[in-house]
Short mmCIF file of C-alpha atoms in Angstrom, two decimals:
data_model
loop_
_atom_site.label_atom_id
_atom_site.label_comp_id
_atom_site.label_asym_id
_atom_site.label_seq_id
_atom_site.Cartn_x
_atom_site.Cartn_y
_atom_site.Cartn_z
CA UNK A 94 -35.62 -16.46 -16.77
CA UNK A 95 -32.91 -16.03 -19.41
CA UNK A 96 -35.19 -17.39 -22.12
CA UNK A 97 -37.62 -14.51 -21.64
CA UNK A 98 -35.03 -11.98 -20.52
CA UNK A 99 -35.42 -9.77 -23.61
CA UNK A 100 -38.53 -8.37 -21.98
CA UNK A 101 -36.69 -7.25 -18.87
CA UNK A 102 -34.26 -4.40 -18.18
CA UNK A 103 -30.50 -4.83 -18.59
CA UNK A 104 -29.59 -4.70 -14.90
CA UNK A 105 -32.06 -7.46 -14.07
CA UNK A 106 -30.93 -9.71 -16.92
CA UNK A 107 -27.23 -9.21 -16.19
CA UNK A 108 -27.86 -10.13 -12.57
CA UNK A 109 -29.39 -13.44 -13.74
CA UNK A 110 -26.41 -14.14 -15.98
CA UNK A 111 -23.85 -13.42 -13.27
CA UNK A 112 -25.73 -15.36 -10.57
CA UNK A 113 -26.03 -18.39 -12.84
CA UNK A 114 -22.33 -18.14 -13.80
CA UNK A 115 -21.32 -18.02 -10.15
CA UNK A 116 -23.33 -21.17 -9.50
CA UNK A 117 -21.56 -22.91 -12.40
CA UNK A 118 -18.16 -21.82 -11.03
CA UNK A 119 -19.00 -23.29 -7.65
CA UNK A 120 -19.53 -26.60 -9.45
CA UNK A 121 -16.19 -26.17 -11.26
CA UNK A 122 -17.93 -25.70 -14.62
CA UNK A 123 -15.71 -22.86 -15.81
CA UNK A 124 -16.23 -23.49 -19.53
CA UNK A 125 -20.01 -23.38 -19.21
CA UNK A 126 -19.78 -20.25 -17.01
CA UNK A 127 -17.69 -18.49 -19.67
CA UNK A 128 -20.05 -19.53 -22.45
CA UNK A 129 -22.97 -18.19 -20.45
CA UNK A 130 -21.34 -14.80 -19.90
CA UNK A 131 -20.27 -14.66 -23.55
CA UNK A 132 -23.90 -15.16 -24.49
CA UNK A 133 -24.82 -12.25 -22.23
CA UNK A 134 -22.17 -10.08 -23.90
CA UNK A 135 -23.81 -10.67 -27.25
CA UNK A 136 -26.80 -8.76 -25.94
CA UNK A 137 -24.93 -6.32 -23.75
CA UNK A 138 -21.41 -5.92 -25.26
CA UNK A 139 -20.47 -2.96 -23.06
CA UNK A 140 -21.72 -4.23 -19.73
CA UNK A 141 -18.90 -3.97 -17.20
CA UNK A 142 -20.49 -6.39 -14.73
CA UNK A 143 -20.40 -9.19 -17.30
CA UNK A 144 -16.69 -8.61 -17.92
CA UNK A 145 -16.09 -8.57 -14.17
CA UNK A 146 -17.86 -11.92 -13.94
CA UNK A 147 -15.65 -13.32 -16.72
CA UNK A 148 -12.62 -12.45 -14.62
CA UNK A 149 -14.24 -13.85 -11.48
CA UNK A 150 -14.89 -17.16 -13.26
CA UNK A 151 -11.13 -17.71 -13.47
CA UNK A 152 -10.32 -16.22 -10.07
CA UNK A 153 -12.83 -18.51 -8.36
CA UNK A 154 -10.78 -21.58 -9.28
CA UNK A 155 -7.33 -19.94 -9.40
CA UNK A 156 -6.92 -20.36 -13.18
CA UNK A 157 -4.80 -17.26 -13.69
CA UNK A 158 -2.66 -18.45 -16.60
CA UNK A 159 -5.76 -19.80 -18.35
CA UNK A 160 -7.37 -16.39 -17.87
CA UNK A 161 -4.41 -14.71 -19.59
CA UNK A 162 -4.77 -17.05 -22.59
CA UNK A 163 -8.53 -16.53 -22.65
CA UNK A 164 -8.40 -12.72 -22.72
CA UNK A 165 -5.59 -12.76 -25.29
CA UNK A 166 -7.92 -14.74 -27.59
CA UNK A 167 -10.70 -12.22 -27.04
CA UNK A 168 -8.30 -9.42 -27.93
CA UNK A 169 -7.28 -11.25 -31.10
CA UNK A 170 -10.95 -11.18 -32.11
CA UNK A 171 -11.38 -7.52 -31.15
CA UNK A 172 -8.21 -5.47 -30.50
CA UNK A 173 -10.34 -2.52 -29.34
CA UNK A 174 -12.01 -4.43 -26.52
CA UNK A 175 -10.73 -2.34 -23.62
CA UNK A 176 -12.46 -4.58 -21.07
CA UNK A 177 -10.41 -7.57 -22.23
CA UNK A 178 -7.22 -5.51 -22.23
CA UNK A 179 -8.03 -4.45 -18.67
CA UNK A 180 -8.68 -8.01 -17.49
CA UNK A 181 -5.51 -9.19 -19.23
CA UNK A 182 -3.60 -6.55 -17.29
CA UNK A 183 -5.29 -7.57 -14.05
CA UNK A 184 -4.27 -11.21 -14.43
CA UNK A 185 -0.73 -10.26 -15.40
CA UNK A 186 -0.64 -8.22 -12.19
CA UNK A 187 -2.03 -11.09 -10.12
CA UNK A 188 0.69 -13.38 -11.46
CA UNK A 189 3.39 -10.82 -10.64
CA UNK A 190 4.18 -9.70 -14.20
CA UNK A 191 3.80 -5.98 -13.66
CA UNK A 192 5.49 -4.88 -16.88
CA UNK A 193 3.03 -6.93 -18.93
CA UNK A 194 0.21 -5.59 -16.77
CA UNK A 195 1.33 -2.03 -17.39
CA UNK A 196 1.43 -2.67 -21.14
CA UNK A 197 -2.07 -4.21 -21.16
CA UNK A 198 -3.53 -1.32 -19.16
CA UNK A 199 -1.89 1.14 -21.56
CA UNK A 200 -3.53 -0.62 -24.52
CA UNK A 201 -6.85 -0.49 -22.68
CA UNK A 202 -6.59 3.29 -22.28
CA UNK A 203 -5.63 3.68 -25.95
CA UNK A 204 -8.55 1.49 -27.03
CA UNK A 205 -11.26 3.57 -25.39
CA UNK A 206 -11.80 6.76 -23.42
CA UNK A 207 -14.03 4.67 -21.14
CA UNK A 208 -11.14 2.57 -19.79
CA UNK A 209 -11.32 4.30 -16.40
CA UNK A 210 -10.36 1.24 -14.34
CA UNK A 211 -7.25 0.75 -16.49
CA UNK A 212 -6.21 4.36 -15.81
CA UNK A 213 -6.69 3.79 -12.08
CA UNK A 214 -4.62 0.60 -12.04
CA UNK A 215 -1.91 2.30 -14.12
CA UNK A 216 -1.84 5.06 -11.54
CA UNK A 217 -1.25 2.51 -8.80
CA UNK A 218 1.55 0.82 -10.76
CA UNK A 219 3.32 4.11 -11.47
CA UNK A 220 2.91 5.17 -7.83
CA UNK A 221 4.59 1.91 -6.81
CA UNK A 222 7.50 2.78 -9.14
CA UNK A 223 7.73 6.29 -7.58
CA UNK A 224 6.78 7.83 -10.96
CA UNK A 225 4.43 10.15 -9.11
CA UNK A 226 3.51 12.63 -11.84
CA UNK A 227 2.59 9.82 -14.24
CA UNK A 228 0.60 8.21 -11.44
CA UNK A 229 -1.30 11.45 -10.80
CA UNK A 230 -2.07 11.85 -14.51
CA UNK A 231 -3.63 8.41 -14.65
CA UNK A 232 -5.51 8.77 -11.38
CA UNK A 233 -7.04 12.01 -12.64
CA UNK A 234 -8.01 10.26 -15.89
CA UNK A 235 -9.86 7.54 -13.98
CA UNK A 236 -12.87 9.61 -12.85
CA UNK A 237 -16.15 7.88 -13.65
CA UNK A 238 -18.62 10.52 -12.49
CA UNK A 239 -18.94 13.55 -10.23
CA UNK A 240 -19.36 11.34 -7.17
CA UNK A 241 -16.09 9.52 -7.83
CA UNK A 242 -13.74 11.53 -5.60
CA UNK A 243 -11.22 8.89 -4.52
CA UNK A 244 -8.82 9.56 -7.46
CA UNK A 245 -8.24 13.00 -5.90
CA UNK A 246 -7.15 11.29 -2.68
CA UNK A 247 -4.81 9.05 -4.67
CA UNK A 248 -3.32 12.10 -6.40
CA UNK A 249 -2.82 13.73 -2.99
CA UNK A 250 -1.08 10.59 -1.72
CA UNK A 251 1.35 10.75 -4.64
CA UNK A 252 2.18 14.38 -3.92
CA UNK A 253 2.76 13.52 -0.26
CA UNK A 254 5.28 10.90 -1.37
CA UNK A 255 6.81 13.47 -3.73
CA UNK A 256 7.01 15.85 -0.73
CA UNK A 257 4.80 18.50 -2.29
CA UNK A 258 2.32 19.35 0.51
CA UNK A 259 0.72 22.29 -1.32
CA UNK A 260 -0.42 20.19 -4.28
CA UNK A 261 -1.42 17.39 -1.92
CA UNK A 262 -3.78 19.68 -0.02
CA UNK A 263 -5.11 21.11 -3.28
CA UNK A 264 -6.34 17.67 -4.35
CA UNK A 265 -7.57 16.84 -0.86
CA UNK A 266 -9.66 19.99 -1.01
CA UNK A 267 -11.21 18.68 -4.25
CA UNK A 268 -12.30 15.59 -2.30
CA UNK A 269 -13.51 17.47 0.79
CA UNK A 270 -16.66 15.34 0.97
CA UNK A 271 -14.50 12.31 1.80
CA UNK A 272 -13.02 13.88 4.93
CA UNK A 273 -15.46 12.10 7.24
CA UNK A 274 -15.67 8.94 5.12
CA UNK A 275 -12.12 7.57 5.03
CA UNK A 276 -9.31 7.91 7.55
CA UNK A 277 -6.75 8.05 4.74
CA UNK A 278 -7.98 11.58 3.93
CA UNK A 279 -7.21 12.76 7.46
CA UNK A 280 -3.87 10.96 7.52
CA UNK A 281 -2.74 12.61 4.27
CA UNK A 282 -3.83 16.00 5.56
CA UNK A 283 -1.70 15.43 8.64
CA UNK A 284 1.27 14.34 6.52
CA UNK A 285 1.00 17.48 4.42
CA UNK A 286 1.41 19.67 7.53
CA UNK A 287 4.13 17.41 8.87
CA UNK A 288 6.12 17.98 5.67
CA UNK A 289 5.93 21.71 6.47
CA UNK A 290 7.07 21.03 10.06
CA UNK A 291 3.75 22.25 11.42
CA UNK A 292 3.63 19.44 13.96
CA UNK A 293 0.90 21.00 16.08
CA UNK A 294 -1.57 21.14 13.18
CA UNK A 295 -0.46 17.74 11.90
CA UNK A 296 -1.05 16.08 15.27
CA UNK A 297 -4.72 17.13 15.19
CA UNK A 298 -5.31 15.04 12.06
CA UNK A 299 -3.22 12.08 13.24
CA UNK A 300 -5.10 12.09 16.52
CA UNK A 301 -8.40 12.01 14.61
CA UNK A 302 -7.22 8.93 12.71
CA UNK A 303 -6.07 7.30 15.96
CA UNK A 304 -9.59 7.66 17.38
CA UNK A 305 -10.93 5.82 14.32
CA UNK A 306 -8.23 3.15 13.99
CA UNK A 307 -6.00 2.40 16.94
CA UNK A 308 -4.06 -0.26 14.99
CA UNK A 309 -2.84 1.96 12.14
CA UNK A 310 0.85 1.97 13.02
CA UNK A 311 1.95 4.37 10.29
CA UNK A 312 -0.45 6.94 11.73
CA UNK A 313 0.61 6.15 15.32
CA UNK A 314 4.25 6.61 14.41
CA UNK A 315 3.55 10.00 12.83
CA UNK A 316 1.49 10.98 15.86
CA UNK A 317 4.39 10.01 18.15
CA UNK A 318 6.78 12.14 16.10
CA UNK A 319 4.47 15.14 16.39
CA UNK A 320 3.84 14.65 20.10
CA UNK A 321 7.58 14.34 20.72
CA UNK A 322 8.28 17.54 18.80
CA UNK A 323 5.46 19.33 20.65
CA UNK A 324 6.87 18.05 23.99
CA UNK A 325 3.62 16.23 24.81
CA UNK A 326 5.36 13.39 26.59
CA UNK A 327 2.44 12.40 28.84
CA UNK A 328 0.07 12.01 25.90
CA UNK A 329 2.65 9.96 24.00
CA UNK A 330 3.20 7.75 27.05
CA UNK A 331 -0.55 7.29 27.46
CA UNK A 332 -0.97 6.10 23.87
CA UNK A 333 2.05 3.81 24.19
CA UNK A 334 0.67 2.23 27.37
CA UNK A 335 -2.69 1.77 25.67
CA UNK A 336 -0.92 0.02 22.78
CA UNK A 337 0.76 -2.34 25.25
CA UNK A 338 -2.61 -3.20 26.71
CA UNK A 339 -4.78 -3.63 23.60
CA UNK A 340 -2.29 -4.26 20.75
CA UNK A 341 0.83 -5.95 22.17
CA UNK A 342 1.52 -7.70 18.85
CA UNK A 343 1.61 -4.33 17.09
CA UNK A 344 4.39 -3.23 19.43
CA UNK A 345 6.38 -6.38 18.71
CA UNK A 346 5.92 -5.96 14.94
CA UNK A 347 7.25 -2.40 15.08
CA UNK A 348 9.45 -2.37 18.15
CA UNK A 349 12.54 -1.17 16.25
CA UNK A 350 10.78 1.95 14.95
CA UNK A 351 9.39 2.69 18.40
CA UNK A 352 12.75 2.13 20.07
CA UNK A 353 14.31 4.44 17.51
CA UNK A 354 12.00 7.35 18.25
CA UNK A 355 12.26 6.79 22.02
CA UNK A 356 16.06 6.79 21.75
CA UNK A 357 16.23 9.91 19.57
CA UNK A 358 13.84 11.80 21.85
CA UNK A 359 15.68 10.65 25.02
CA UNK A 360 12.61 8.83 26.39
CA UNK A 361 14.86 6.43 28.30
CA UNK A 362 12.11 4.91 30.45
CA UNK A 363 10.01 4.00 27.41
CA UNK A 364 13.13 2.73 25.63
CA UNK A 365 14.01 0.44 28.51
CA UNK A 366 10.41 -0.72 28.71
CA UNK A 367 10.30 -1.78 25.07
CA UNK A 368 13.68 -3.50 25.39
CA UNK A 369 12.28 -5.56 28.27
CA UNK A 370 9.18 -6.49 26.26
CA UNK A 371 11.27 -7.62 23.29
CA UNK A 372 13.83 -9.44 25.43
CA UNK A 373 11.11 -11.52 27.11
CA UNK A 374 9.97 -12.96 23.78
CA UNK A 375 13.44 -14.39 22.98
CA UNK A 376 12.52 -14.01 19.28
CA UNK A 377 14.47 -10.89 18.33
CA UNK A 378 17.90 -11.45 19.85
CA UNK A 379 19.90 -10.67 16.68
CA UNK A 380 17.97 -7.46 16.04
CA UNK A 381 18.25 -6.49 19.69
CA UNK A 382 22.02 -7.03 19.58
CA UNK A 383 22.27 -4.77 16.52
CA UNK A 384 20.21 -2.07 18.25
CA UNK A 385 22.47 -2.17 21.32
CA UNK A 386 25.52 -2.23 19.02
CA UNK A 387 24.25 0.82 17.14
CA UNK A 388 23.54 2.72 20.36
CA UNK A 389 26.97 1.86 21.76
CA UNK A 390 28.67 3.08 18.58
CA UNK A 391 26.57 6.29 18.42
CA UNK A 392 27.42 7.12 22.02
CA UNK A 393 31.03 5.92 21.83
CA UNK A 394 32.32 5.68 18.22
CA UNK A 395 35.40 3.67 19.17
CA UNK A 396 37.13 1.21 16.84
CA UNK A 397 36.04 -1.68 19.03
CA UNK A 398 32.38 -0.65 18.97
CA UNK A 399 32.50 -0.17 15.21
CA UNK A 400 34.02 -3.61 14.64
CA UNK A 401 31.38 -5.19 16.85
CA UNK A 402 28.61 -3.40 14.94
CA UNK A 403 30.07 -4.37 11.54
CA UNK A 404 30.27 -7.99 12.65
CA UNK A 405 26.62 -7.92 13.70
CA UNK A 406 25.61 -6.37 10.37
CA UNK A 407 27.48 -9.02 8.37
CA UNK A 408 25.48 -11.76 10.10
CA UNK A 409 22.12 -10.04 9.61
CA UNK A 410 22.60 -7.41 6.95
CA UNK A 411 19.13 -6.50 5.71
CA UNK A 412 17.49 -6.28 9.12
CA UNK A 413 20.59 -4.56 10.46
CA UNK A 414 20.62 -1.77 7.88
CA UNK A 415 16.89 -1.18 8.36
CA UNK A 416 17.51 -0.98 12.09
CA UNK A 417 20.31 1.61 11.83
CA UNK A 418 18.20 4.14 9.95
CA UNK A 419 15.70 4.36 12.81
CA UNK A 420 18.41 5.30 15.30
CA UNK A 421 20.74 7.50 13.28
CA UNK A 422 20.48 7.71 9.48
CA UNK A 423 23.95 9.25 9.37
CA UNK A 424 25.37 5.87 10.37
CA UNK A 425 24.63 4.68 6.82
CA UNK A 426 27.07 7.31 5.55
CA UNK A 427 29.91 5.97 7.71
CA UNK A 428 32.71 4.92 5.34
CA UNK A 429 33.00 1.32 6.57
CA UNK A 430 29.26 0.75 6.82
CA UNK A 431 28.70 2.33 3.41
CA UNK A 432 31.37 0.04 1.94
CA UNK A 433 29.60 -2.95 3.47
CA UNK A 434 26.36 -1.84 1.80
CA UNK A 435 28.09 -1.60 -1.60
CA UNK A 436 29.60 -5.09 -1.23
CA UNK A 437 26.21 -6.54 -0.31
CA UNK A 438 24.46 -4.81 -3.24
CA UNK A 439 27.10 -6.02 -5.70
CA UNK A 440 26.70 -9.59 -4.46
CA UNK A 441 22.95 -9.39 -4.98
CA UNK A 442 23.40 -8.04 -8.52
CA UNK A 443 25.71 -10.84 -9.61
#
């Protein structure tokens, strides 16, 4: 088929190349698979599918470091090969070297205006670093065609994290066609109203997501916050009881967050219920002790209760600090607890 492929269209021929390469990879013939795809690139030097297959050749047999060396050699031959720069960045990212990945993606975007995937991945890296405006700039530079609306959703997500609900909704409006396609759209819309303390409007969107995905805890937690603010206790209790029935592991994974909201909203029956669930497992005793210690100190900030809480934190610092913020974030500003945090951070930096 490849011998007479010059008489066929590009999509058909590329499909033959990639299918044959995948077969070679399955037989651990990585060198032959690469040579085959390189031959295809001689005829179709800008075909993205062939470059994707080159990357897959290495991924299929976990040869990540070899892939980095391979794409570096391709770049040496052609420094303006944005596909190779992109794949180099991807393998740096896979191996955990995000600074090198960022640099490679940057070179990809400088090499060609067509490096859309590199812009998208740069956006994700900058979002992870909380450099939200840079992330938005790259997401908006990653559009491939008029049907490619997801970068707008990514931009909206960044503005949600930057606590700018107006700009978030502006970009969501640009991607209106995705409203019924992905639950993330609805979730971000809800978050935008939640940032404005419009909990009634926000709960409508969170409830829509819950109907689609009953295991999305981040959405469930936001929905609980809205229902609590709107004094819809019975609805909150109904969803919680449904979680107990169909997703008991989800409750155990996030019991501290749930206990925190039940405590803050004075839902004592639900709080006691979740304590009983956790206690029965016998797997979270240290965390449970810290929760009880935090509650005791919040309700009775005596010297004895503080000393007991500090002792519990010393023995399980990271989990303990994460636990405190769900019950009363102001506890982290307590002089003794804050000093403990500084000591721990200094030890980690040494």
